[in-house]
Coordinates of C-alpha atoms and ligand atoms in Angstrom, one line a residue:
M168 CA 0.0 0.0 0.0
K169 CA 1.3 3.5 -0.9
Y170 CA 0.2 6.5 1.1
N171 CA 0.0 10.0 -0.3
A172 CA 2.3 12.8 0.7
G173 CA 1.7 16.5 0.4
I174 CA 2.9 19.9 1.6
T175 CA 0.5 21.1 4.3
G176 CA 2.4 24.0 5.7
I177 CA 5.2 26.4 4.6
G178 CA 7.2 29.2 6.4
I179 CA 10.2 31.3 5.8
S180 CA 12.8 33.3 7.7
L181 CA 15.0 36.0 6.1
P182 CA 17.5 38.2 7.8
N183 CA 16.6 41.9 7.9
N184 CA 19.9 43.3 6.8
V185 CA 19.9 44.1 3.1
L186 CA 23.2 44.2 1.0
T187 CA 22.6 46.0 -2.3
N188 CA 24.7 46.0 -5.5
K189 CA 25.6 49.6 -4.6
D190 CA 27.0 48.4 -1.3
L191 CA 29.1 45.8 -3.1
E192 CA 30.4 48.5 -5.4
N193 CA 32.2 49.9 -2.3
M194 CA 33.7 46.5 -1.5
V195 CA 35.0 45.0 -4.7
E196 CA 35.5 46.2 -8.3
T197 CA 32.1 45.7 -9.7
S198 CA 29.0 47.6 -10.7
D199 CA 25.3 47.4 -10.2
E200 CA 25.0 47.3 -14.0
W201 CA 27.3 44.2 -14.3
I202 CA 25.6 42.3 -11.6
V203 CA 22.1 43.0 -12.8
T204 CA 22.8 42.2 -16.5
R205 CA 25.0 39.1 -15.8
T206 CA 22.9 37.6 -12.9
G207 CA 19.6 39.5 -12.4
I208 CA 20.4 40.0 -8.7
K209 CA 19.8 43.5 -7.2
E210 CA 20.1 42.8 -3.5
R211 CA 20.4 40.0 -0.9
R212 CA 19.9 39.5 2.8
I213 CA 22.8 39.0 5.2
A214 CA 22.5 37.4 8.6
D215 CA 23.9 39.3 11.6
K216 CA 26.9 37.8 13.3
D217 CA 24.8 36.1 16.1
T218 CA 22.5 34.3 13.7
A219 CA 23.2 30.7 12.8
A220 CA 21.4 28.3 10.4
S221 CA 19.5 26.6 13.3
D222 CA 18.1 30.0 14.4
I223 CA 16.3 30.8 11.1
S224 CA 15.6 27.1 10.5
S225 CA 13.7 27.0 13.8
E226 CA 11.7 30.1 13.1
A227 CA 10.7 28.9 9.6
A228 CA 9.9 25.5 10.9
K229 CA 7.6 26.9 13.6
K230 CA 5.7 28.9 11.0
A231 CA 5.3 25.9 8.7
I232 CA 4.1 23.7 11.6
E233 CA 1.6 26.4 12.6
M234 CA 0.2 26.5 9.0
A235 CA 0.0 22.7 8.9
N236 CA -2.0 22.9 12.1
I237 CA -0.1 20.2 13.9
D238 CA 1.8 20.2 17.2
S239 CA 5.6 20.0 17.3
K240 CA 5.2 16.8 19.2
D241 CA 3.5 15.3 16.1
V242 CA 6.6 15.7 14.0
D243 CA 8.3 12.4 13.2
L244 CA 11.4 13.6 11.4
I245 CA 13.3 16.8 10.7
I246 CA 15.5 17.1 7.7
V247 CA 17.7 20.2 7.2
A248 CA 19.2 20.6 3.8
T249 CA 22.2 22.9 4.2
V250 CA 25.9 23.4 3.4
T251 CA 26.3 25.9 6.2
P252 CA 25.3 24.0 9.3
D253 CA 25.8 25.6 12.7
M254 CA 28.9 23.3 13.1
M255 CA 30.3 20.1 11.7
Y256 CA 28.3 18.2 14.3
P257 CA 25.8 17.8 15.8
S258 CA 23.5 18.2 12.8
T259 CA 21.6 21.4 12.5
A260 CA 18.4 19.3 12.4
A261 CA 19.1 18.0 15.9
I262 CA 19.5 21.5 17.2
V263 CA 16.2 22.5 15.5
Q264 CA 14.5 19.5 17.1
N265 CA 15.4 20.8 20.5
N266 CA 14.6 24.4 19.7
I267 CA 11.1 23.7 18.5
G268 CA 10.3 21.0 21.1
A269 CA 9.8 18.2 18.5
I270 CA 10.6 15.7 21.2
N271 CA 9.3 12.7 19.1
A272 CA 11.3 13.5 16.0
A273 CA 14.4 11.9 14.5
A274 CA 16.7 14.5 12.8
F275 CA 19.5 14.7 10.3
D276 CA 21.0 17.0 7.7
V277 CA 21.3 16.5 4.0
S278 CA 24.3 17.9 2.0
A279 CA 23.5 18.3 -1.6
G280 CA 24.4 21.9 -2.2
C281 CA 21.7 24.0 -3.8
T282 CA 19.8 20.9 -4.7
G283 CA 19.5 20.1 -1.0
F284 CA 15.8 21.0 -0.7
I285 CA 14.9 18.8 -3.7
Y286 CA 16.9 15.9 -2.2
A287 CA 15.3 16.4 1.2
V288 CA 11.7 16.5 -0.1
T289 CA 12.5 13.3 -2.1
I290 CA 13.6 11.6 1.1
A291 CA 10.6 12.8 3.0
K292 CA 8.3 11.5 0.3
Q293 CA 9.6 8.0 0.6
F294 CA 9.1 7.9 4.4
I295 CA 5.5 9.1 4.0
E296 CA 4.6 6.8 1.1
T297 CA 5.8 3.7 3.0
G298 CA 3.7 4.7 6.0
F299 CA 6.8 4.8 8.2
Y300 CA 6.1 8.5 9.2
R301 CA 3.2 10.9 9.1
N302 CA 4.7 14.4 9.5
I303 CA 8.1 15.5 8.4
V304 CA 9.6 19.0 8.5
V305 CA 11.8 19.7 5.6
I306 CA 14.0 22.8 5.8
G307 CA 16.2 24.4 3.2
C308 CA 18.6 26.8 5.0
D309 CA 21.9 28.5 4.2
I310 CA 23.9 31.3 5.6
L311 CA 26.3 31.5 2.6
S312 CA 27.7 34.9 3.8
R313 CA 29.7 32.9 6.4
V314 CA 31.6 31.1 3.7
T315 CA 31.7 33.9 1.1
D316 CA 34.9 35.8 0.4
F317 CA 33.8 39.4 0.2
T318 CA 37.0 40.3 -1.5
D319 CA 36.3 37.9 -4.5
R320 CA 34.0 39.6 -7.0
N321 CA 33.5 36.3 -8.8
T322 CA 31.4 34.9 -6.0
C323 CA 30.5 37.6 -3.4
V324 CA 27.9 39.3 -5.7
L325 CA 25.9 36.0 -6.1
F326 CA 25.0 34.8 -2.6
G327 CA 22.5 35.6 0.2
D328 CA 21.2 34.1 3.4
G329 CA 17.8 32.7 4.1
C330 CA 15.6 29.8 5.0
G331 CA 12.4 28.1 3.9
A332 CA 10.6 25.2 5.6
V333 CA 7.7 22.9 4.7
V334 CA 5.7 20.3 6.5
I335 CA 5.2 17.2 4.5
S336 CA 2.4 15.0 5.8
R337 CA 0.4 11.9 4.9
T338 CA -2.5 13.5 3.0
E339 CA -5.7 12.3 1.2
E340 CA -4.8 13.9 -2.1
D341 CA -1.4 13.1 -3.7
G342 CA 0.5 16.3 -3.3
I343 CA 4.0 15.1 -4.4
I344 CA 3.5 13.6 -7.8
G345 CA 7.1 12.6 -8.7
E346 CA 10.8 13.2 -8.1
F347 CA 14.1 12.7 -9.9
I348 CA 17.5 13.2 -8.2
M349 CA 21.0 12.7 -9.7
A350 CA 24.6 13.5 -9.1
N351 CA 27.6 14.1 -11.4
G352 CA 30.5 13.8 -8.9
A353 CA 33.1 14.2 -11.7
G354 CA 32.3 17.9 -11.8
G355 CA 32.6 18.3 -8.0
N356 CA 35.7 20.4 -8.1
F357 CA 33.9 23.2 -9.9
L358 CA 32.2 24.3 -6.7
T359 CA 33.8 23.6 -3.3
L360 CA 34.5 24.8 0.2
P361 CA 38.0 23.3 0.3
A362 CA 39.0 23.6 4.0
G363 CA 37.5 22.6 7.3
G364 CA 36.8 18.9 6.5
S365 CA 38.9 15.8 6.9
R366 CA 40.8 16.3 3.7
M367 CA 42.1 19.7 4.7
P368 CA 41.4 20.6 8.3
S369 CA 41.3 24.3 9.2
S370 CA 44.7 25.8 10.0
F371 CA 46.4 29.1 9.9
E372 CA 47.6 28.2 6.4
T373 CA 44.1 27.5 5.1
V374 CA 42.8 30.7 6.5
E375 CA 45.7 32.6 5.0
K376 CA 45.0 31.1 1.6
R377 CA 41.3 31.8 2.0
L378 CA 40.4 28.2 1.6
H379 CA 37.6 28.4 4.1
Y380 CA 35.6 30.3 1.5
T381 CA 33.6 29.1 -1.4
S382 CA 35.7 28.4 -4.5
M383 CA 33.8 28.3 -7.8
N384 CA 34.4 28.0 -11.6
G385 CA 31.5 30.1 -12.6
P386 CA 31.4 29.4 -16.4
E387 CA 31.7 25.6 -15.8
V388 CA 28.8 25.6 -13.2
F389 CA 26.8 27.8 -15.7
K390 CA 27.3 25.2 -18.5
F391 CA 26.3 22.4 -16.2
A392 CA 23.2 24.3 -14.9
V393 CA 21.7 25.1 -18.3
K394 CA 21.8 21.4 -19.2
A395 CA 21.0 19.9 -15.8
M396 CA 17.8 21.7 -15.0
P397 CA 15.9 20.8 -18.2
E398 CA 17.3 17.3 -18.0
A399 CA 16.0 16.8 -14.5
A400 CA 12.6 18.0 -15.5
I401 CA 12.4 15.8 -18.6
K402 CA 13.6 12.7 -16.8
L403 CA 11.0 13.2 -14.1
L404 CA 8.2 13.7 -16.7
E405 CA 9.3 10.6 -18.6
K406 CA 9.5 8.5 -15.3
Y407 CA 5.9 9.4 -14.5
N408 CA 4.5 9.3 -18.1
L409 CA 3.7 13.1 -18.0
N410 CA 4.1 15.9 -20.5
L411 CA 5.4 19.5 -20.3
S412 CA 1.8 20.6 -20.5
D413 CA 1.3 19.0 -17.1
I414 CA 3.4 21.7 -15.5
D415 CA 1.5 24.9 -14.5
Y416 CA 4.3 26.7 -12.7
L417 CA 8.1 26.5 -12.4
I418 CA 10.1 27.2 -9.3
P419 CA 13.8 26.9 -10.3
H420 CA 16.9 27.3 -8.2
Q421 CA 17.7 31.0 -8.1
A422 CA 21.3 31.2 -9.2
N423 CA 21.3 33.4 -12.3
I424 CA 18.4 34.8 -14.3
R425 CA 20.1 33.8 -17.5
I426 CA 20.2 30.1 -16.4
I427 CA 16.5 30.3 -15.4
E428 CA 15.5 31.9 -18.7
S429 CA 17.4 29.3 -20.6
A430 CA 15.8 26.4 -18.7
A431 CA 12.3 27.9 -19.0
K432 CA 12.8 28.3 -22.8
R433 CA 14.0 24.7 -23.2
L434 CA 11.0 23.5 -21.3
G435 CA 8.6 25.8 -23.2
I436 CA 7.4 27.6 -20.1
S437 CA 6.8 31.3 -20.3
M438 CA 8.6 33.5 -17.8
D439 CA 5.2 34.7 -16.3
K440 CA 4.8 31.1 -15.0
V441 CA 8.2 31.1 -13.3
G442 CA 8.8 32.1 -9.7
I443 CA 11.6 34.6 -9.3
T444 CA 13.1 35.9 -6.0
L445 CA 16.8 36.2 -7.0
D446 CA 16.5 39.9 -7.7
R447 CA 15.6 40.5 -4.0
Y448 CA 17.4 37.6 -2.3
G449 CA 20.2 36.4 -4.6
N450 CA 21.3 32.7 -4.5
M451 CA 20.4 31.3 -1.0
S452 CA 21.5 27.8 -1.9
S453 CA 19.0 25.2 -0.5
A454 CA 16.7 28.0 0.8
S455 CA 16.1 29.5 -2.7
I456 CA 13.4 27.0 -3.8
P457 CA 11.3 26.9 -0.6
V458 CA 11.5 30.7 -0.2
T459 CA 10.5 31.2 -3.9
L460 CA 7.6 28.7 -3.4
Y461 CA 6.4 30.7 -0.4
D462 CA 6.8 33.9 -2.3
S463 CA 4.7 32.6 -5.2
F464 CA 2.1 31.4 -2.8
I465 CA 1.6 34.6 -0.9
R466 CA 1.6 36.6 -4.2
S467 CA -1.2 34.2 -5.3
E468 CA 0.8 33.3 -8.4
I469 CA 0.1 29.6 -7.6
K470 CA -3.3 28.3 -6.6
Q471 CA -4.8 25.0 -5.2
G472 CA -4.6 22.2 -7.7
D473 CA -1.6 23.7 -9.7
N474 CA 1.2 21.3 -10.7
I475 CA 4.4 23.0 -9.7
L476 CA 7.8 21.8 -10.8
L477 CA 10.7 22.5 -8.4
V478 CA 14.0 22.1 -10.1
G479 CA 17.6 22.8 -9.1
F480 CA 21.3 22.1 -9.4
G481 CA 24.2 22.7 -7.1
A482 CA 27.5 21.5 -5.5
G483 CA 28.3 17.9 -5.9
L484 CA 27.5 18.5 -8.7
T485 CA 23.9 17.5 -8.0
Y486 CA 20.6 18.2 -9.7
G487 CA 17.0 17.2 -9.5
A488 CA 13.4 18.0 -9.7
V489 CA 10.2 17.4 -7.7
L490 CA 6.7 17.8 -9.2
I491 CA 4.2 18.8 -6.5
K492 CA 0.4 19.5 -6.6
W493 CA -0.4 22.5 -4.5
I494 CA -3.0 21.4 -1.9
I495 CA -2.9 24.3 0.6
Ligands
COA105 C1 29.5 33.7 -12.1 C2 28.8 34.2 -13.4 C3 27.7 35.2 -13.1 C4 29.8 35.0 -14.3 O1 29.2 35.4 -15.4 P1 29.9 35.2 -16.8 O2 29.1 35.9 -17.8 O3 30.1 33.7 -17.0 O4 31.2 36.0 -16.6 P2 32.7 35.4 -16.7 O5 33.0 34.5 -15.5 O6 32.9 34.8 -18.1 O7 33.5 36.7 -16.5 C5 33.4 37.7 -17.5 C6 34.3 38.9 -17.0 O8 33.6 39.5 -15.9 C7 34.5 39.7 -14.8 N1 33.7 39.6 -13.6 C8 33.4 38.5 -12.8 N2 32.7 38.9 -11.7 C9 32.5 40.2 -11.8 C10 31.8 41.2 -11.1 N3 31.2 40.8 -9.9 N4 31.8 42.5 -11.5 C11 32.4 42.8 -12.6 N5 33.1 42.0 -13.4 C12 33.1 40.7 -13.0 C13 35.4 38.5 -14.9 O9 36.6 38.8 -14.2 C14 35.6 38.5 -16.4 O10 36.6 39.5 -16.8 P3 37.7 39.1 -17.9 O11 36.9 38.9 -19.1 O12 38.4 40.4 -17.9 O13 38.4 38.0 -17.3 C15 28.2 33.0 -14.2 O14 29.2 32.3 -14.7 C16 27.3 32.2 -13.4 O15 26.3 32.6 -12.9 N6 27.7 30.9 -13.2 C17 27.0 30.0 -12.4 C18 27.3 30.2 -10.9 C19 26.4 29.5 -10.0 O16 25.2 29.3 -10.3 N7 26.9 29.2 -8.8 C20 26.1 28.6 -7.8 C21 25.7 27.2 -8.1 S1 24.4 26.7 -7.0

């Protein structure tokens, strides 16, 4: 017997501090014009120094739980997709579990870069469908400013901080129609945080060489992204015997407007059916998709019954897609 899973609650948490392109002009050799034309980003949010991933994750999770109309004690599992956990261990999910009083929940983090939320929703779907769990909180959270080199114009103009959370529950109607996740580890070196792990523990030397910051080959990641997002979408549709016409709305990962426009074009989806937040929030890694889903929801761009394709790519390299039916 297969149970149905669906999103029954959603919440977000964004830092108040805004960093504009004009602000960045005073930090590195760049211009508002370059950033807007090459990426589509105008401003992003930056967490204050006392805020860690678990803080905004807990806030977003509480909002999602409230909307889902369940008690924290009813949560069976918390999954946090992040590449900027509070610390190497314990998991950020376990810290959130304590913060929100989800005393009956298991908890773990998922590391799949900017595809993390797609991976985490896919995992949650399996647990619900088998009947193993009833209520799962899935959080996409990243505080990329902590691992961004604000002297490197190639990366620092791209990223922002934020968090989005959903509750995925056993539902009557099927609210998560299908999923496809994949990795291409051969391209892993194009997007890394080199130091701080078991390969290269943090040391004076790694800090001196700025290896505790994100290192990226932008053009290579760009090439991967424009292929990977349409591929994930097509593979998902094929797997479930669906067509492009079955998609009502697209929520892509928010890395670069040119990548999004290219993916939408390849999928034959017009840009007025695409959720966009990168102009306001930049690339928030695993938070970009749930925050954009929330944004499209509160702007009434999506409505009950819509089929919404979430699609992303990220460090790993990873990519994937989830097709949901909006049931809230
Ligand atoms: C990073 C990215 C915006 C760069 O855009 P691009 O059009 O590929 O630009 P290039 O890297 O070819 O650089 C073009 C020039 O702009 C310069 N440049 C790079 N960043 C700049 C900035 N912030 N301001 C001004 N100039 C900049 C480069 O130095 C280069 O100059 P050069 O020709 O003199 O060497 C783009 O490659 C991208 O979005 N890649 C994907 C990144 C991504 O999605 N990462 C996250 C994955 S989840």
